[in-house]
Amino acid sequence: MTSPASGAGSAGLDVFARRLPKVEMHCHLPGAIPVETYLDISRANGIPVRSTAGEDPYAFTSFEDFLELYGMICAVLRTRADFERAVYAALERQTRTGNVRYAELFFSPTDHPSVPYATQVDGLVDGIRAAEHDLGIVARLIPSINRTLPAAAAVEMVEEVVAYRRDEVLGIGMDNNEALGPPARFVEAYRMAGRHGLKRTAHAGERGSAEEVAVTIDELGVDRIDHGYGILNDPELVKRAVDRGLPFTGCWTVSLIQMGRPVLGRMIEAGLRVSINSDDPAVIPTDLGREFHGVASTENLDRQALVQCVMNGVEATWLDDSDRRALRGRFESEIHALQAELPGE
Ligand code: HPA
Ligand code: ZN
């Protein structure tokens, strides 16, 4: 998978990384709203942002501070039209900056306590349909449990998802601060989701815990792991995940911040099925083209390894088999054409 990248850091690899067609499966809608859209909606709803004039409204100083900011961004979305506008703007940015063709987006129902679940989803579906019509991007939704809440709140969220089914909602996720929400707390919510045919993913091992990854795999029955970097501390668990072909949604910038060292290359080398994603691209700020080039240049991945990460992502999507096959075929021919257009280093 990895080989010395002779052109790492060169403009050639940058252009190739940017122009690759991509899927995105680890992206939180509130963290993907362009800052101008966020400011407009907050003004329209009369909700103050935490920065003063001239300061970056998306500045944050630590993970905990980021999570506080994330909650404040959630708080400005009040109406169906706000959700529609936010997701449309996020998808426009993803298309333009990362050449993203298919996205499964997290949103955080319990972080909008004054907005009924149905209003949130209906607005998001409106925006997704408009973006597909105008921009060609296809998006689906993953309501995500805020793990700092009690188990009963997670169960209630899953009950709402089940009671108000829309085809665009494919499964559930779980995010926020792992230190305040151990995975074992959410067994009942995950079982209920599974019983109702929902796919399941969860953040785990974002800051290095292998145990959180193990419990998430063994007790929550997940189809994917988000981040998962801590798995590198447990070789036996790595082997089990490789044998099962369990997908991992890695995020380059966040992995460096949270782990303090490059880890995605080592996960790929270990044989894990890693895709590359952008997490909270507008807030960080980053985009998926930058994430791909960042991985290549810091982890010594060559073009072929980047293509493998794209295809790992395609295989890990929650599309049905025929749609996944169609996406795979489209990506293979586009990537072939891109390789011919930009002869490799
Ligand atoms: N980790 C945990 N919680 C989050 C994240 C993340 O990467 N992004 C938004 N909420
Ligand atoms: Zn995340």
Short mmCIF file of C-alpha atoms and ligand atoms in Angstrom, two decimals:
data_model
loop_
_atom_site.label_atom_id
_atom_site.label_comp_id
_atom_site.label_asym_id
_atom_site.label_seq_id
_atom_site.Cartn_x
_atom_site.Cartn_y
_atom_site.Cartn_z
CA MET A 1 0.00 0.00 0.00
CA THR A 2 2.65 2.50 0.90
CA SER A 3 5.73 3.24 -1.05
CA PRO A 4 8.16 6.16 -0.97
CA ALA A 5 6.31 9.02 -2.65
CA SER A 6 8.88 10.63 -4.90
CA GLY A 7 6.60 13.56 -5.56
CA ALA A 8 5.27 14.00 -2.03
CA GLY A 9 4.70 17.67 -1.42
CA SER A 10 4.97 18.53 -5.10
CA ALA A 11 2.32 20.43 -7.00
CA GLY A 12 1.63 17.28 -9.03
CA LEU A 13 0.48 15.23 -6.09
CA ASP A 14 -1.50 18.19 -4.75
CA VAL A 15 -3.43 18.51 -8.02
CA PHE A 16 -3.99 14.75 -8.22
CA ALA A 17 -5.22 14.65 -4.60
CA ARG A 18 -7.58 17.53 -5.18
CA ARG A 19 -9.02 16.23 -8.42
CA LEU A 20 -9.65 12.66 -7.34
CA PRO A 21 -13.40 12.00 -7.09
CA LYS A 22 -14.23 11.28 -3.45
CA VAL A 23 -16.76 10.06 -0.95
CA GLU A 24 -17.05 11.60 2.52
CA MET A 25 -18.37 9.57 5.44
CA HIS A 26 -17.00 11.38 8.44
CA CYS A 27 -18.27 14.93 8.30
CA HIS A 28 -20.43 16.67 10.89
CA LEU A 29 -22.93 19.03 9.29
CA PRO A 30 -22.60 21.79 11.93
CA GLY A 31 -18.81 21.75 11.47
CA ALA A 32 -19.17 21.91 7.69
CA ILE A 33 -21.30 25.08 7.46
CA PRO A 34 -19.32 27.85 5.74
CA VAL A 35 -18.66 30.65 8.20
CA GLU A 36 -20.58 33.28 6.17
CA THR A 37 -23.68 31.06 6.16
CA TYR A 38 -23.34 30.53 9.92
CA LEU A 39 -23.10 34.28 10.54
CA ASP A 40 -26.08 35.01 8.27
CA ILE A 41 -28.31 32.46 10.00
CA SER A 42 -27.24 33.59 13.47
CA ARG A 43 -28.04 37.21 12.56
CA ALA A 44 -31.41 36.30 11.04
CA ASN A 45 -32.36 34.39 14.20
CA GLY A 46 -30.93 37.01 16.57
CA ILE A 47 -28.56 34.54 18.20
CA PRO A 48 -25.17 35.97 19.12
CA VAL A 49 -21.92 34.23 18.12
CA ARG A 50 -19.15 34.03 20.71
CA SER A 51 -16.54 36.08 18.84
CA THR A 52 -16.46 39.86 18.70
CA ALA A 53 -16.24 41.82 15.45
CA GLY A 54 -13.06 41.15 13.51
CA GLU A 55 -12.34 37.87 15.27
CA ASP A 56 -12.74 34.47 13.63
CA PRO A 57 -16.10 33.08 14.81
CA TYR A 58 -14.72 29.57 14.28
CA ALA A 59 -11.53 29.99 16.35
CA PHE A 60 -11.04 27.37 19.07
CA THR A 61 -8.26 26.58 21.49
CA SER A 62 -8.68 22.91 22.45
CA PHE A 63 -10.90 19.90 21.73
CA GLU A 64 -13.16 20.79 24.65
CA ASP A 65 -13.37 24.37 23.39
CA PHE A 66 -14.16 23.06 19.91
CA LEU A 67 -17.04 20.99 21.32
CA GLU A 68 -18.44 24.07 23.04
CA LEU A 69 -18.24 25.98 19.74
CA TYR A 70 -19.92 23.03 17.97
CA GLY A 71 -22.86 23.32 20.38
CA MET A 72 -23.11 27.05 19.68
CA ILE A 73 -23.17 26.45 15.93
CA CYS A 74 -25.97 23.91 16.44
CA ALA A 75 -27.92 26.45 18.46
CA VAL A 76 -28.37 28.90 15.57
CA LEU A 77 -30.33 26.41 13.41
CA ARG A 78 -33.99 26.90 14.32
CA THR A 79 -36.22 26.36 11.30
CA ARG A 80 -36.65 23.83 8.51
CA ALA A 81 -35.29 26.46 6.12
CA ASP A 82 -32.17 26.95 8.31
CA PHE A 83 -31.35 23.24 8.07
CA GLU A 84 -31.96 23.29 4.33
CA ARG A 85 -29.71 26.28 3.81
CA ALA A 86 -26.96 24.95 6.09
CA VAL A 87 -26.72 21.56 4.41
CA TYR A 88 -26.88 23.04 0.92
CA ALA A 89 -24.02 25.43 1.69
CA ALA A 90 -21.98 22.64 3.30
CA LEU A 91 -22.46 20.37 0.28
CA GLU A 92 -21.60 23.19 -2.12
CA ARG A 93 -18.31 23.71 -0.26
CA GLN A 94 -17.59 19.98 -0.20
CA THR A 95 -18.20 19.68 -3.94
CA ARG A 96 -16.10 22.70 -4.85
CA THR A 97 -13.14 22.17 -2.55
CA GLY A 98 -12.92 18.39 -2.31
CA ASN A 99 -14.59 17.06 -5.46
CA VAL A 100 -16.92 15.10 -3.17
CA ARG A 101 -19.54 13.14 -5.12
CA TYR A 102 -21.23 11.21 -2.34
CA ALA A 103 -21.49 12.09 1.36
CA GLU A 104 -22.97 10.51 4.47
CA LEU A 105 -23.32 13.45 6.85
CA PHE A 106 -23.63 13.38 10.63
CA PHE A 107 -26.08 15.69 12.31
CA SER A 108 -26.78 16.02 16.03
CA PRO A 109 -30.53 15.87 16.80
CA THR A 110 -30.14 16.30 20.57
CA ASP A 111 -27.99 19.42 20.12
CA HIS A 112 -31.05 21.25 18.74
CA PRO A 113 -33.41 20.61 21.68
CA SER A 114 -35.93 23.25 20.61
CA VAL A 115 -36.31 21.87 17.07
CA PRO A 116 -38.42 18.73 16.52
CA TYR A 117 -36.52 15.84 14.93
CA ALA A 118 -38.89 15.79 11.93
CA THR A 119 -38.25 19.50 11.25
CA GLN A 120 -34.48 18.90 11.27
CA VAL A 121 -34.64 15.92 8.92
CA ASP A 122 -37.17 17.49 6.57
CA GLY A 123 -34.99 20.59 6.19
CA LEU A 124 -31.89 18.49 5.63
CA VAL A 125 -33.64 16.38 3.00
CA ASP A 126 -34.83 19.56 1.23
CA GLY A 127 -31.24 20.83 1.09
CA ILE A 128 -29.82 17.48 0.00
CA ARG A 129 -32.31 17.23 -2.87
CA ALA A 130 -31.59 20.79 -4.00
CA ALA A 131 -27.83 20.13 -3.88
CA GLU A 132 -28.20 16.95 -5.91
CA HIS A 133 -30.29 18.82 -8.48
CA ASP A 134 -27.96 21.83 -8.75
CA LEU A 135 -24.52 20.32 -8.09
CA GLY A 136 -24.80 16.59 -8.75
CA ILE A 137 -23.64 15.59 -5.25
CA VAL A 138 -25.60 12.79 -3.56
CA ALA A 139 -25.88 12.96 0.23
CA ARG A 140 -27.39 10.81 2.95
CA LEU A 141 -27.80 11.35 6.70
CA ILE A 142 -26.55 9.86 9.96
CA PRO A 143 -28.19 11.17 13.15
CA SER A 144 -25.50 11.06 15.77
CA ILE A 145 -25.78 10.40 19.49
CA ASN A 146 -24.15 12.97 21.75
CA ARG A 147 -22.30 10.59 24.06
CA THR A 148 -22.10 13.06 26.94
CA LEU A 149 -25.86 12.59 27.47
CA PRO A 150 -27.39 9.75 29.51
CA ALA A 151 -28.20 6.39 27.90
CA ALA A 152 -31.93 7.20 27.98
CA ALA A 153 -31.44 10.26 25.74
CA ALA A 154 -29.70 8.08 23.16
CA VAL A 155 -32.50 5.52 23.25
CA GLU A 156 -35.02 8.33 22.84
CA MET A 157 -33.11 9.66 19.83
CA VAL A 158 -33.14 6.24 18.18
CA GLU A 159 -36.88 5.93 18.90
CA GLU A 160 -37.43 9.24 17.10
CA VAL A 161 -35.34 8.12 14.14
CA VAL A 162 -37.34 4.89 13.93
CA ALA A 163 -40.69 6.66 14.33
CA TYR A 164 -39.94 9.15 11.55
CA ARG A 165 -38.19 7.14 8.85
CA ARG A 166 -36.93 8.85 5.74
CA ASP A 167 -35.02 7.02 3.04
CA GLU A 168 -32.12 9.45 3.30
CA VAL A 169 -31.40 8.44 6.92
CA LEU A 170 -29.21 5.34 6.68
CA GLY A 171 -28.03 4.70 10.21
CA ILE A 172 -26.80 6.18 13.47
CA GLY A 173 -23.46 7.47 14.75
CA MET A 174 -22.05 8.72 18.05
CA ASP A 175 -19.73 11.65 18.72
CA ASN A 176 -18.61 14.28 21.25
CA ASN A 177 -16.24 13.69 24.16
CA GLU A 178 -15.24 10.03 24.64
CA ALA A 179 -13.95 10.77 28.13
CA LEU A 180 -17.51 11.68 29.17
CA GLY A 181 -19.40 8.90 27.39
CA PRO A 182 -18.05 5.33 27.41
CA PRO A 183 -19.42 3.17 24.58
CA ALA A 184 -20.87 0.52 26.94
CA ARG A 185 -23.44 3.12 28.06
CA PHE A 186 -25.08 2.96 24.63
CA VAL A 187 -25.57 -0.77 24.08
CA GLU A 188 -29.36 -0.52 24.27
CA ALA A 189 -29.55 2.35 21.77
CA TYR A 190 -27.30 0.50 19.31
CA ARG A 191 -29.25 -2.76 19.69
CA MET A 192 -32.48 -0.94 19.01
CA ALA A 193 -31.00 0.70 15.90
CA GLY A 194 -29.79 -2.69 14.66
CA ARG A 195 -33.19 -4.31 15.24
CA HIS A 196 -34.78 -1.63 13.05
CA GLY A 197 -32.37 -2.12 10.17
CA LEU A 198 -30.28 0.99 10.77
CA LYS A 199 -26.56 0.87 10.04
CA ARG A 200 -24.25 1.76 12.92
CA THR A 201 -21.02 3.65 13.33
CA ALA A 202 -19.37 5.42 16.27
CA HIS A 203 -16.40 7.61 17.09
CA ALA A 204 -13.88 5.59 19.11
CA GLY A 205 -10.20 5.78 19.97
CA GLU A 206 -9.97 9.37 18.73
CA ARG A 207 -7.40 10.23 21.39
CA GLY A 208 -5.63 6.88 21.53
CA SER A 209 -7.70 4.48 23.61
CA ALA A 210 -7.65 0.92 22.22
CA GLU A 211 -10.17 -0.24 24.80
CA GLU A 212 -12.84 2.18 23.57
CA VAL A 213 -12.36 0.79 20.06
CA ALA A 214 -12.61 -2.81 21.34
CA VAL A 215 -15.83 -2.17 23.29
CA THR A 216 -17.30 -0.26 20.34
CA ILE A 217 -16.61 -3.16 17.99
CA ASP A 218 -17.61 -5.94 20.37
CA GLU A 219 -20.61 -4.47 22.18
CA LEU A 220 -22.13 -1.92 19.82
CA GLY A 221 -22.00 -4.11 16.70
CA VAL A 222 -20.78 -1.28 14.48
CA ASP A 223 -20.40 -1.47 10.71
CA ARG A 224 -17.65 1.20 10.76
CA ILE A 225 -15.40 2.99 13.21
CA ASP A 226 -14.89 6.76 13.06
CA HIS A 227 -11.27 7.78 13.77
CA GLY A 228 -10.22 4.60 15.62
CA TYR A 229 -6.57 5.65 16.00
CA GLY A 230 -6.24 3.97 19.40
CA ILE A 231 -6.44 0.58 17.72
CA LEU A 232 -2.72 0.88 16.98
CA ASN A 233 -2.09 0.26 20.68
CA ASP A 234 -3.62 -3.24 20.46
CA PRO A 235 -2.05 -5.46 17.76
CA GLU A 236 -4.48 -8.30 18.46
CA LEU A 237 -7.44 -5.98 17.86
CA VAL A 238 -5.80 -4.70 14.67
CA LYS A 239 -5.62 -8.28 13.45
CA ARG A 240 -9.30 -8.89 14.21
CA ALA A 241 -10.34 -5.68 12.43
CA VAL A 242 -8.18 -6.53 9.40
CA ASP A 243 -9.60 -10.06 9.22
CA ARG A 244 -13.13 -8.67 9.33
CA GLY A 245 -12.38 -5.89 6.83
CA LEU A 246 -13.87 -3.36 9.24
CA PRO A 247 -13.79 0.14 7.69
CA PHE A 248 -12.20 3.10 9.51
CA THR A 249 -13.01 6.70 8.64
CA GLY A 250 -9.78 8.59 9.27
CA CYS A 251 -9.39 12.37 9.29
CA TRP A 252 -5.84 13.62 8.69
CA THR A 253 -5.86 17.04 10.42
CA VAL A 254 -7.80 15.80 13.42
CA SER A 255 -5.60 12.71 13.77
CA LEU A 256 -2.54 14.93 14.00
CA ILE A 257 -4.19 17.22 16.55
CA GLN A 258 -5.57 14.41 18.71
CA MET A 259 -2.68 11.96 18.53
CA GLY A 260 0.17 14.45 18.16
CA ARG A 261 1.82 12.32 15.46
CA PRO A 262 0.93 10.81 12.09
CA VAL A 263 -1.08 7.59 12.46
CA LEU A 264 -3.05 7.06 9.24
CA GLY A 265 -0.05 5.68 7.34
CA ARG A 266 0.56 3.12 10.07
CA MET A 267 -3.09 2.07 10.06
CA ILE A 268 -2.96 1.63 6.28
CA GLU A 269 0.31 -0.29 6.50
CA ALA A 270 -1.27 -2.60 9.09
CA GLY A 271 -3.88 -3.53 6.49
CA LEU A 272 -6.82 -1.64 7.98
CA ARG A 273 -9.41 -0.35 5.51
CA VAL A 274 -8.89 3.36 6.00
CA SER A 275 -10.73 6.08 4.11
CA ILE A 276 -9.84 9.76 4.32
CA ASN A 277 -12.42 12.29 5.51
CA SER A 278 -12.61 15.89 6.68
CA ASP A 279 -14.59 15.79 10.00
CA ASP A 280 -15.47 19.47 10.56
CA PRO A 281 -14.02 21.06 7.43
CA ALA A 282 -15.36 24.62 7.71
CA VAL A 283 -14.41 25.04 11.36
CA ILE A 284 -10.96 23.39 11.27
CA PRO A 285 -10.66 24.79 8.48
CA THR A 286 -9.79 22.21 5.84
CA ASP A 287 -11.28 20.43 2.85
CA LEU A 288 -11.09 16.92 1.55
CA GLY A 289 -8.56 17.72 -1.19
CA ARG A 290 -6.25 19.16 1.46
CA GLU A 291 -6.78 16.15 3.72
CA PHE A 292 -5.78 13.77 0.92
CA HIS A 293 -2.70 15.77 0.05
CA GLY A 294 -1.80 16.12 3.73
CA VAL A 295 -1.87 12.36 4.24
CA ALA A 296 0.22 11.80 1.13
CA SER A 297 2.88 14.30 2.07
CA THR A 298 3.23 13.48 5.78
CA GLU A 299 2.73 9.73 5.57
CA ASN A 300 4.62 9.05 2.37
CA LEU A 301 1.68 7.72 0.42
CA ASP A 302 1.88 7.62 -3.35
CA ARG A 303 -0.91 8.11 -5.90
CA GLN A 304 -1.88 4.46 -5.84
CA ALA A 305 -2.28 4.56 -2.06
CA LEU A 306 -4.54 7.63 -2.35
CA VAL A 307 -6.66 5.86 -4.94
CA GLN A 308 -6.92 2.87 -2.57
CA CYS A 309 -8.16 5.20 0.20
CA VAL A 310 -10.83 6.57 -2.17
CA MET A 311 -11.96 3.06 -3.07
CA ASN A 312 -11.89 1.98 0.60
CA GLY A 313 -14.36 4.79 1.13
CA VAL A 314 -16.61 3.66 -1.72
CA GLU A 315 -16.71 0.12 -0.32
CA ALA A 316 -17.52 1.42 3.18
CA THR A 317 -20.55 3.49 2.10
CA TRP A 318 -24.00 2.44 3.20
CA LEU A 319 -25.38 2.54 -0.33
CA ASP A 320 -27.23 -0.55 -1.46
CA ASP A 321 -25.23 -3.01 -3.55
CA SER A 322 -26.32 -1.82 -6.97
CA ASP A 323 -25.75 1.88 -6.16
CA ARG A 324 -22.35 1.05 -4.68
CA ARG A 325 -21.44 -0.93 -7.79
CA ALA A 326 -22.47 2.01 -9.98
CA LEU A 327 -20.40 4.45 -7.88
CA ARG A 328 -17.40 2.10 -7.99
CA GLY A 329 -17.60 1.85 -11.79
CA ARG A 330 -17.93 5.61 -12.19
CA PHE A 331 -14.96 6.30 -9.91
CA GLU A 332 -12.78 3.67 -11.60
CA SER A 333 -13.27 5.16 -15.03
CA GLU A 334 -12.85 8.74 -13.82
CA ILE A 335 -9.67 7.90 -11.94
CA HIS A 336 -8.34 6.07 -14.99
CA ALA A 337 -8.98 9.19 -17.10
CA LEU A 338 -7.36 11.41 -14.44
CA GLN A 339 -4.24 9.23 -14.39
CA ALA A 340 -4.01 9.52 -18.18
CA GLU A 341 -4.49 13.29 -18.04
CA LEU A 342 -1.91 13.82 -15.28
CA PRO A 343 0.88 11.35 -16.04
CA GLY A 344 2.29 10.27 -12.69
CA GLU A 345 5.44 10.93 -10.84
N1 HPA B 1 -15.10 13.99 17.56
C1 HPA B 1 -16.01 14.06 18.51
N2 HPA B 1 -17.04 14.86 18.42
C2 HPA B 1 -17.20 15.63 17.36
C3 HPA B 1 -16.28 15.60 16.35
C4 HPA B 1 -15.19 14.70 16.44
O1 HPA B 1 -14.36 14.56 15.55
N3 HPA B 1 -16.71 16.51 15.43
C5 HPA B 1 -17.86 17.02 15.89
N4 HPA B 1 -18.16 16.50 17.06
ZN ZN B 2 -15.95 13.34 13.91
#
